[in-house]
Amino acid sequence: MRRLTDVVAAVGLFALCALAYAGPPVEGAMEQQATNWHAIIMFCIFVALSMGITYWASSRTKSTADFYTAGGGITGFQNGMAIAGDYMSAATLLGLTALVYGKGFDGYLYMLAFFAGWPIILFMMAERLRNLGRFTFADITSFRLDQGKVRTMAAISSLVVVCFYLIAQMVGAGQLIKLLFGLDYSIAVIGVGVLMMVYVTFGGMVATTWVQIIKAGLLLSGGTLAMLLAFSHFDFSFHTLLEKATAVHALGPKLMTPGGLLSDPINAISLGLGLMFGTAGLPHILMRFFTVSNAKEARKSVLYASGFVAYFFNVIFIMGLCAILVVGQNPDFFEEGKIGGKLIGGGNMVAMHLAKAVGGDLLLGFMAAVAFATILAVVSGLALAGASAISHDLYSRVIMKGKATEAAEIRVSRIATITLGVVAIILGILFEKQNVAFMVGLAFGVAAAGNFPVLILSMYWKGLTTRGALMGGYGGLISAVAFVVFSKSVWVDVLANKAALFPYSQPALFAMPIAFLLAYIFSKSDASVRGRSEIAAFDDQYVRAQTGFGAATATSH
């Protein structure tokens, strides 16, 4: 296995670096940039480092616990860095910087909605997740309920979230690399897919965790450097920065007041709920709580992750404000040199233009490589979460009734990883020309309506039964998907219908109550013997949730 891993790692590194030099010209709506050699060299260094981690991790991945949760041997600080790495995607760096650049304080409100989910996880979920679960969050939802039915429901919901998130990340990777590296879109998508399959298939959670930790460190350091260099133009005075930014921005004095984000209060509330509770229902985030040794380390993980994410959001906010002046007043970054016109490469290139303005091609290359590495690391975490839902929940616990051997389960997980990788590559190429923003909303909406209600009720409500969990879970999943499909984002923009059947673009405000209501009604009306036994079993679950007695422990190596 180690020799095979070594060969695959070498081939993957060689192939991607070779592709970096062989990309043909790109035609289409997005403008391809000149080949960025700094970015390519730095990215190849990152790939070489991550392949070395994969080789090292393969020797430590011997059991299902190692593959899914790194044997529970990750410390709270390390896991906090990895969780932050999972959460700080390329959309965070590029999209939120651009949002602050264009909308000012509204961009900060958007970040606050993202961040609001962390206190929920810290104070309500982290300890119970670690004490009740082992590999996936379905371990908690099915703890005292029907294993087969509830795990199947949780696995389906997880796979829907993972698939839509994967598509958005793969399309983002292709477009980003076409812009930053000067490569062909399809080559970028294939490169990300192949590397992701190698990381997860051979290194499991150990490799995925350390890739995330390194990527988080690079992202935090690169973002901090760009922010400090830009902020130095204003003598590190926030007051001076705001005065000058307000004077030149199209919004004027309204730059630092809530505006467009709150123009439709219902949609804004729905978006906020989706981002808050969707975070607490994302399978690749929840899976990380099983990589630490105990509940104390799980709480520390969230605390560290919250700190890193909060710090990075403030870095991005300052970067966005600085870009209003450093980028927005420089004709070199606009097509045909027209200030206020279209930015070269599109609106999401604000962070990259800022990096070039304050740090030259070297900092631009570093930030571009980090942005690509960010997508690669997030995709790896998503693939592992999807593979675990297939192998652990569906294959081992549902199909094999818990009798599958560890070797067979790991083999199925690796097959599932490769399959997910191939599917992600194909869908990424097929969706190249589509606006995939709705897929991220759908991922958070499904997580908020399909995963979170059943998960939180299973941990806190004694009256939840299998019947209620199934109706709540499937009801939230189906309604969230239906609301997004019937919204303008899909029904009009993608399917070319004349008018939307659902007037809002965010489903959480409507789908979450449906999930909670169905779970409550069908649990309260369940008078079966099984239902009564499931309610009675809550007391034993509560003891384990509070004490950790009987919880899975770390694997010794």
XYZ file of C-alpha atoms in Angstrom:
557
model
C 0.000 0.000 0.000
C 2.812 2.425 0.863
C 4.604 1.754 -2.415
C 1.357 2.241 -4.336
C 0.720 5.498 -2.493
C 4.207 6.703 -3.319
C 3.700 5.977 -7.008
C 0.289 7.649 -7.105
C 1.618 10.692 -5.251
C 4.504 11.098 -7.659
C 2.288 10.629 -10.697
C -0.287 13.111 -9.342
C 2.353 15.754 -8.675
C 4.043 15.258 -12.044
C 0.761 15.279 -13.945
C -0.565 18.445 -12.340
C 2.691 20.344 -12.746
C 2.883 19.196 -16.373
C -0.686 20.308 -16.984
C 0.174 23.682 -15.515
C 2.532 24.257 -18.430
C 0.332 22.799 -21.138
C -2.984 24.622 -20.884
C -4.396 25.693 -24.247
C -6.102 29.064 -24.723
C -9.559 29.381 -23.194
C -12.511 30.818 -25.008
C -15.766 31.896 -23.411
C -17.388 34.498 -21.274
C -14.594 34.745 -18.715
C -11.295 36.261 -19.773
C -8.251 34.022 -19.423
C -5.234 35.686 -17.848
C -1.572 35.288 -18.721
C 0.038 32.234 -17.167
C 0.984 33.086 -13.588
C 4.290 31.268 -13.017
C 4.571 32.388 -9.402
C 1.189 30.837 -8.640
C 1.981 27.635 -10.530
C 5.328 27.136 -8.772
C 3.831 27.830 -5.338
C 0.902 25.551 -6.034
C 3.233 22.739 -7.121
C 5.134 23.200 -3.842
C 1.836 22.875 -1.942
C 0.899 19.772 -3.941
C 4.303 18.212 -3.223
C 3.887 18.935 0.492
C 0.356 17.546 0.599
C 1.410 14.430 -1.305
C 4.120 13.891 1.286
C 1.460 14.197 3.985
C -0.684 11.646 2.141
C 2.249 9.223 1.969
C 2.880 9.666 5.696
C -0.826 9.398 6.545
C -1.248 6.159 4.572
C 1.003 4.347 7.044
C -1.210 5.569 9.895
C -4.525 4.634 8.267
C -5.084 1.036 9.265
C -8.652 0.933 10.644
C -12.039 2.528 10.025
C -11.411 4.836 12.994
C -8.162 5.992 11.386
C -9.796 6.482 7.989
C -12.911 8.341 9.176
C -11.677 10.220 12.254
C -7.847 10.020 12.302
C -8.219 7.598 15.213
C -9.640 10.358 17.407
C -6.081 11.523 18.033
C -6.289 15.121 16.784
C -5.888 17.813 19.453
C -8.410 20.581 20.030
C -6.097 23.223 18.556
C -5.300 21.137 15.474
C -8.946 20.302 14.937
C -9.909 23.942 15.393
C -7.489 24.878 12.625
C -8.872 22.105 10.410
C -12.493 23.135 11.049
C -11.607 26.732 10.245
C -9.899 25.468 7.099
C -13.050 23.588 6.124
C -15.129 26.710 6.671
C -12.804 29.283 5.079
C -13.336 28.353 1.452
C -12.273 30.249 -1.656
C -15.737 31.820 -1.627
C -14.869 33.309 1.761
C -11.681 34.918 0.526
C -12.825 35.973 -2.941
C -16.593 36.357 -2.588
C -16.769 38.171 0.741
C -13.920 40.543 -0.115
C -15.787 41.426 -3.304
C -19.029 41.834 -1.326
C -17.422 44.347 1.053
C -15.824 46.118 -1.927
C -19.236 46.506 -3.591
C -21.680 46.735 -0.672
C -19.636 47.866 2.315
C -21.203 47.064 5.687
C -23.654 44.623 4.073
C -20.686 42.356 3.432
C -19.903 42.402 7.144
C -23.515 41.521 7.984
C -23.209 38.542 5.652
C -20.104 37.416 7.566
C -21.939 37.793 10.879
C -24.652 35.439 9.616
C -21.971 32.909 8.709
C -20.322 33.300 12.103
C -23.531 33.071 14.153
C -23.661 29.306 13.710
C -20.522 28.747 15.781
C -21.929 29.670 19.222
C -24.801 27.263 18.525
C -22.328 24.467 17.854
C -20.132 25.415 20.818
C -22.787 25.705 23.520
C -25.441 23.277 22.292
C -23.840 20.573 20.163
C -20.072 20.025 20.446
C -20.028 18.000 23.680
C -23.018 15.847 22.810
C -21.771 15.254 19.269
C -18.487 13.855 20.571
C -20.042 11.775 23.353
C -22.806 10.223 21.238
C -21.186 9.841 17.825
C -18.333 7.857 16.386
C -17.900 8.464 12.650
C -20.851 10.473 11.249
C -23.671 12.612 12.636
C -26.080 9.782 11.712
C -24.619 7.961 14.731
C -26.383 10.561 16.897
C -29.690 10.796 15.031
C -30.049 7.003 15.028
C -28.690 6.443 18.546
C -32.037 5.315 20.034
C -34.072 5.169 16.818
C -34.389 2.678 13.962
C -30.829 2.304 12.676
C -31.633 1.352 9.090
C -34.340 3.907 8.330
C -32.822 6.902 10.133
C -29.289 6.267 8.829
C -30.627 5.978 5.284
C -32.431 9.293 5.645
C -29.370 11.002 7.150
C -27.086 9.560 4.456
C -29.351 10.760 1.635
C -29.532 14.247 3.126
C -25.751 14.329 3.621
C -25.099 13.223 0.054
C -27.417 15.923 -1.330
C -25.518 18.579 0.648
C -22.140 17.148 -0.353
C -22.986 16.832 -4.057
C -24.279 20.375 -4.453
C -21.401 21.777 -2.433
C -18.960 19.743 -4.536
C -20.406 21.055 -7.801
C -20.094 24.645 -6.620
C -16.499 24.082 -5.472
C -15.475 22.313 -8.682
C -16.954 25.003 -10.922
C -15.324 27.630 -8.726
C -11.982 25.834 -9.030
C -12.195 25.690 -12.815
C -13.134 29.344 -13.216
C -10.588 30.508 -10.652
C -7.702 28.644 -12.255
C -8.704 29.790 -15.729
C -8.449 33.344 -14.439
C -5.439 33.118 -12.150
C -3.206 30.458 -13.670
C -4.075 30.827 -17.330
C -5.097 27.158 -17.590
C -7.944 25.429 -19.383
C -11.133 25.049 -17.311
C -11.459 21.283 -17.813
C -7.816 20.683 -16.884
C -8.269 22.584 -13.622
C -11.403 20.600 -12.725
C -9.755 17.268 -13.525
C -6.632 18.240 -11.562
C -8.642 19.114 -8.452
C -10.697 15.910 -8.746
C -7.668 13.648 -9.139
C -5.768 15.200 -6.242
C -8.835 15.018 -4.013
C -9.244 11.308 -4.795
C -5.580 10.642 -3.946
C -5.740 12.551 -0.635
C -8.879 10.864 0.631
C -8.404 7.376 -0.829
C -4.935 6.841 0.588
C -4.658 9.289 3.471
C -8.202 9.353 4.852
C -8.973 11.813 7.629
C -5.329 12.054 8.740
C -4.226 13.471 5.384
C -7.371 15.564 4.959
C -6.934 17.103 8.418
C -3.296 18.078 7.945
C -3.932 19.440 4.462
C -6.665 21.601 6.005
C -4.397 22.747 8.837
C -1.619 23.794 6.440
C -4.097 25.462 4.102
C -5.708 27.363 6.986
C -2.294 28.567 8.112
C -1.394 29.723 4.602
C -4.751 31.446 4.150
C -4.556 33.250 7.483
C -0.953 34.355 6.944
C -1.481 35.381 3.310
C -4.666 37.295 4.086
C -3.040 39.000 7.069
C -0.024 40.052 5.002
C -2.193 41.472 2.207
C -4.378 43.293 4.756
C -1.406 44.818 6.612
C 0.295 45.958 3.416
C -2.955 47.542 2.191
C -3.836 49.022 5.598
C -0.369 50.611 5.813
C -1.422 52.915 2.944
C -3.754 54.566 5.457
C -1.299 54.607 8.407
C -3.295 51.773 10.002
C -6.056 54.258 10.816
C -9.522 52.759 10.414
C -11.030 56.248 10.663
C -8.873 57.507 7.774
C -9.705 54.443 5.707
C -13.452 54.896 6.205
C -13.327 58.602 5.441
C -11.501 58.090 2.156
C -13.525 55.009 1.139
C -16.827 56.768 1.819
C -15.708 59.775 -0.217
C -15.075 57.765 -3.407
C -17.547 54.865 -3.183
C -20.795 54.959 -5.163
C -22.795 54.371 -1.961
C -21.261 57.417 -0.306
C -22.351 57.845 3.346
C -24.463 54.676 3.055
C -21.328 52.532 2.693
C -21.345 51.681 6.401
C -25.103 51.308 6.839
C -27.292 48.249 6.130
C -28.668 48.480 2.614
C -29.237 45.971 -0.168
C -28.966 42.890 2.017
C -31.985 44.058 4.032
C -34.007 45.397 1.105
C -36.138 42.250 1.352
C -36.397 41.457 5.090
C -37.946 38.008 4.599
C -35.219 36.885 2.231
C -32.576 38.365 4.543
C -33.961 36.493 7.567
C -34.177 33.281 5.555
C -30.586 33.715 4.407
C -29.426 34.363 7.955
C -31.210 31.277 9.286
C -29.763 29.141 6.510
C -26.220 30.294 7.171
C -26.570 29.995 10.951
C -28.215 26.612 11.240
C -26.806 25.269 7.982
C -23.339 25.503 9.518
C -24.558 23.276 12.352
C -25.835 20.736 9.814
C -22.952 20.494 7.328
C -21.740 16.856 7.378
C -18.060 17.645 6.723
C -18.047 20.101 9.661
C -19.910 17.763 12.029
C -17.612 14.866 11.131
C -14.643 16.739 12.570
C -15.958 16.470 16.129
C -15.197 12.765 16.094
C -11.498 13.318 15.351
C -10.708 14.498 18.894
C -10.256 12.343 21.976
C -13.053 13.642 24.207
C -15.788 16.243 24.699
C -13.401 18.753 26.262
C -11.248 18.731 23.130
C -14.412 19.028 21.005
C -15.367 22.232 22.819
C -11.819 23.544 22.453
C -12.023 22.769 18.725
C -15.039 25.024 18.280
C -13.507 27.743 20.428
C -10.307 27.800 18.374
C -12.222 27.545 15.088
C -14.480 30.437 16.124
C -11.440 32.556 16.911
C -9.724 31.814 13.605
C -12.883 32.402 11.569
C -13.760 35.625 13.420
C -10.234 36.936 12.930
C -10.247 36.085 9.225
C -13.632 37.728 8.672
C -12.249 40.972 10.120
C -9.162 40.668 7.906
C -11.434 40.274 4.874
C -13.535 43.272 5.922
C -10.475 45.529 6.070
C -9.186 44.076 2.782
C -12.495 44.887 1.102
C -12.505 48.474 2.374
C -8.869 48.996 1.360
C -9.651 47.605 -2.099
C -12.210 50.385 -2.642
C -9.293 52.817 -2.801
C -6.268 50.698 -3.760
C -8.034 48.745 -6.511
C -11.128 50.818 -7.235
C -9.137 53.963 -8.036
C -6.451 52.256 -10.157
C -7.225 52.035 -13.903
C -4.758 49.139 -14.297
C -7.345 46.761 -12.789
C -10.250 47.725 -15.052
C -10.987 46.647 -18.598
C -9.887 49.350 -21.048
C -8.584 51.319 -18.065
C -12.008 52.748 -17.207
C -12.288 53.304 -13.447
C -15.718 52.205 -12.244
C -16.149 49.864 -15.208
C -15.752 46.096 -15.259
C -12.885 44.672 -13.224
C -10.426 42.523 -15.146
C -11.374 38.906 -14.496
C -14.719 39.781 -12.900
C -15.909 41.072 -9.537
C -14.566 38.157 -7.525
C -10.983 39.102 -8.434
C -10.907 42.037 -5.990
C -8.785 40.185 -3.398
C -6.303 39.090 -6.068
C -6.013 42.575 -7.545
C -5.425 43.954 -4.057
C -2.665 41.390 -3.464
C -0.944 42.413 -6.700
C -1.311 46.122 -5.932
C 0.320 45.896 -2.502
C 2.664 42.913 -2.934
C 3.352 42.529 -6.633
C 3.317 39.294 -8.625
C 4.889 37.345 -5.760
C 2.031 38.010 -3.314
C -0.498 37.565 -6.122
C 1.022 34.185 -6.934
C 0.950 33.160 -3.276
C -2.688 34.198 -2.815
C -3.704 32.507 -6.078
C -2.039 29.249 -5.018
C -3.676 29.494 -1.578
C -7.086 30.090 -3.176
C -6.698 26.958 -5.304
C -5.366 24.979 -2.334
C -8.400 26.165 -0.363
C -10.786 24.662 -2.892
C -8.752 21.462 -3.016
C -8.827 21.051 0.765
C -12.559 21.796 1.072
C -13.351 19.352 -1.728
C -11.332 16.658 0.072
C -13.310 17.174 3.283
C -16.604 17.024 1.388
C -15.576 13.841 -0.423
C -14.640 12.156 2.845
C -17.989 13.127 4.388
C -19.856 11.762 1.366
C -17.807 8.566 1.282
C -18.399 7.950 5.001
C -22.162 8.353 4.513
C -22.057 5.668 1.820
C -19.634 3.227 3.452
C -20.383 3.615 7.170
C -24.070 4.525 7.214
C -25.456 2.771 4.131
C -23.086 -0.152 3.548
C -21.894 -1.103 7.027
C -24.886 -0.217 9.204
C -27.861 -0.587 6.829
C -26.926 -3.183 4.219
C -24.561 -5.319 6.322
C -26.447 -4.683 9.616
C -23.201 -3.801 11.403
C -21.456 -7.053 10.410
C -19.104 -5.660 7.764
C -15.379 -6.082 8.390
C -13.206 -2.992 8.752
C -11.257 -3.905 5.621
C -14.462 -4.194 3.594
C -15.799 -0.912 4.944
C -12.590 0.959 4.104
C -12.600 -0.615 0.637
C -16.169 0.572 0.028
C -15.250 4.034 1.303
C -12.334 4.268 -1.119
C -14.524 3.131 -4.010
C -17.115 5.720 -2.962
C -14.418 8.425 -2.861
C -13.279 7.622 -6.394
C -16.884 7.527 -7.589
C -17.653 10.874 -5.963
C -14.500 12.302 -7.509
C -15.479 11.178 -10.985
C -19.029 12.467 -10.534
C -17.713 15.805 -9.239
C -15.407 16.174 -12.265
C -18.184 15.360 -14.744
C -20.706 17.681 -13.081
C -18.098 20.411 -12.717
C -17.448 20.317 -16.468
C -21.161 20.129 -17.332
C -22.054 23.097 -15.111
C -19.218 25.327 -16.389
C -21.544 27.896 -17.980
C -24.204 27.808 -15.273
C -24.658 30.187 -12.373
C -24.069 27.856 -9.435
C -24.662 30.374 -6.651
C -27.986 28.706 -5.895
C -26.162 25.407 -5.189
C -24.373 26.885 -2.186
C -27.709 28.226 -0.932
C -29.246 24.826 -1.514
C -26.418 23.105 0.383
C -26.877 25.354 3.423
C -30.670 25.244 3.078
C -30.749 21.433 3.002
C -28.289 21.250 5.893
C -30.433 23.683 7.903
C -33.757 22.004 7.104
C -32.809 18.380 6.471
C -29.988 17.736 8.949
C -30.132 20.266 11.771
C -33.754 19.797 12.993
C -33.505 16.019 13.368
C -30.003 16.273 14.844
C -30.891 18.851 17.497
C -34.195 17.138 18.353
C -32.505 13.757 18.717
C -30.082 15.278 21.218
C -32.521 17.388 23.240
C -36.111 16.190 22.811
C -37.123 13.044 24.622
C -40.325 12.708 22.595
C -38.657 12.189 19.190
C -39.471 8.831 17.570
C -38.353 7.163 14.367
C -41.582 8.123 12.625
C -41.144 11.785 13.570
C -37.449 11.824 12.632
C -38.155 10.357 9.193
C -41.011 12.718 8.416
C -39.065 15.721 9.719
C -35.873 14.802 7.903
C -37.438 13.952 4.560
C -39.897 16.844 4.861
C -37.090 19.346 5.447
C -34.953 17.874 2.671
C -37.693 17.782 0.040
C -39.141 21.188 0.907
C -35.708 22.872 0.876
C -34.889 21.423 -2.543
C -38.366 22.256 -3.877
C -38.246 25.870 -2.672
C -34.875 26.438 -4.341
C -35.950 24.747 -7.581
C -39.122 26.867 -7.716
C -37.235 30.113 -6.935
C -36.069 32.597 -9.541
C -32.482 31.299 -9.306
C -33.473 27.977 -10.868
C -37.040 28.145 -12.188
C -36.392 31.299 -14.243
C -32.627 31.698 -14.624
C -31.772 28.033 -15.278
C -35.011 26.409 -16.487
C -36.076 29.508 -18.474
C -39.640 29.723 -17.151
C -41.388 33.095 -17.196
C -42.052 33.526 -13.486
C -40.878 31.919 -10.251
C -43.324 29.724 -8.331
C -41.598 30.591 -5.022
C -40.903 34.311 -4.464
C -37.741 33.978 -2.336
C -34.283 32.651 -3.120
C -33.499 31.249 0.348
C -35.472 28.241 1.681
C -34.466 28.008 5.361
C -37.166 30.273 6.846
C -39.861 28.099 5.274
C -38.301 24.626 5.139
C -36.995 24.548 8.728
C -40.436 25.074 10.353
C -41.824 22.342 8.103
C -39.138 19.940 9.339
C -39.663 20.762 13.030
C -43.460 20.686 12.709
C -43.555 17.325 10.932
C -41.113 15.825 13.438
C -43.270 17.050 16.330
C -46.642 16.007 14.892
C -45.601 12.518 13.829
C -43.661 11.886 17.047
C -46.543 12.981 19.288
C -49.007 10.874 17.297
C -46.792 7.781 17.453
C -48.412 5.497 19.989
C -46.610 2.339 18.862
C -44.695 0.090 21.229
C -41.467 0.933 19.408
C -42.178 4.630 19.755
C -42.663 4.328 23.503
C -39.432 2.335 23.864
C -37.533 4.969 21.887
C -38.822 7.684 24.206
C -37.843 5.615 27.244
C -34.333 5.099 25.828
C -33.669 8.853 25.964
C -32.618 8.683 29.624
C -29.689 6.369 28.848
C -28.740 8.569 25.902
C -28.848 11.652 28.133
C -26.429 10.109 30.630
C -23.927 9.278 27.899
C -24.348 12.715 26.281
C -23.530 14.416 29.597
C -20.802 12.127 30.916
C -19.257 10.557 27.824
C -19.476 7.156 29.532
C -19.278 4.540 26.777
C -18.181 7.032 24.097
C -15.620 6.030 21.480
C -12.008 6.650 22.540
C -8.904 7.573 20.591
C -6.966 4.870 18.767
C -3.438 4.323 19.980
C -0.695 4.236 17.346
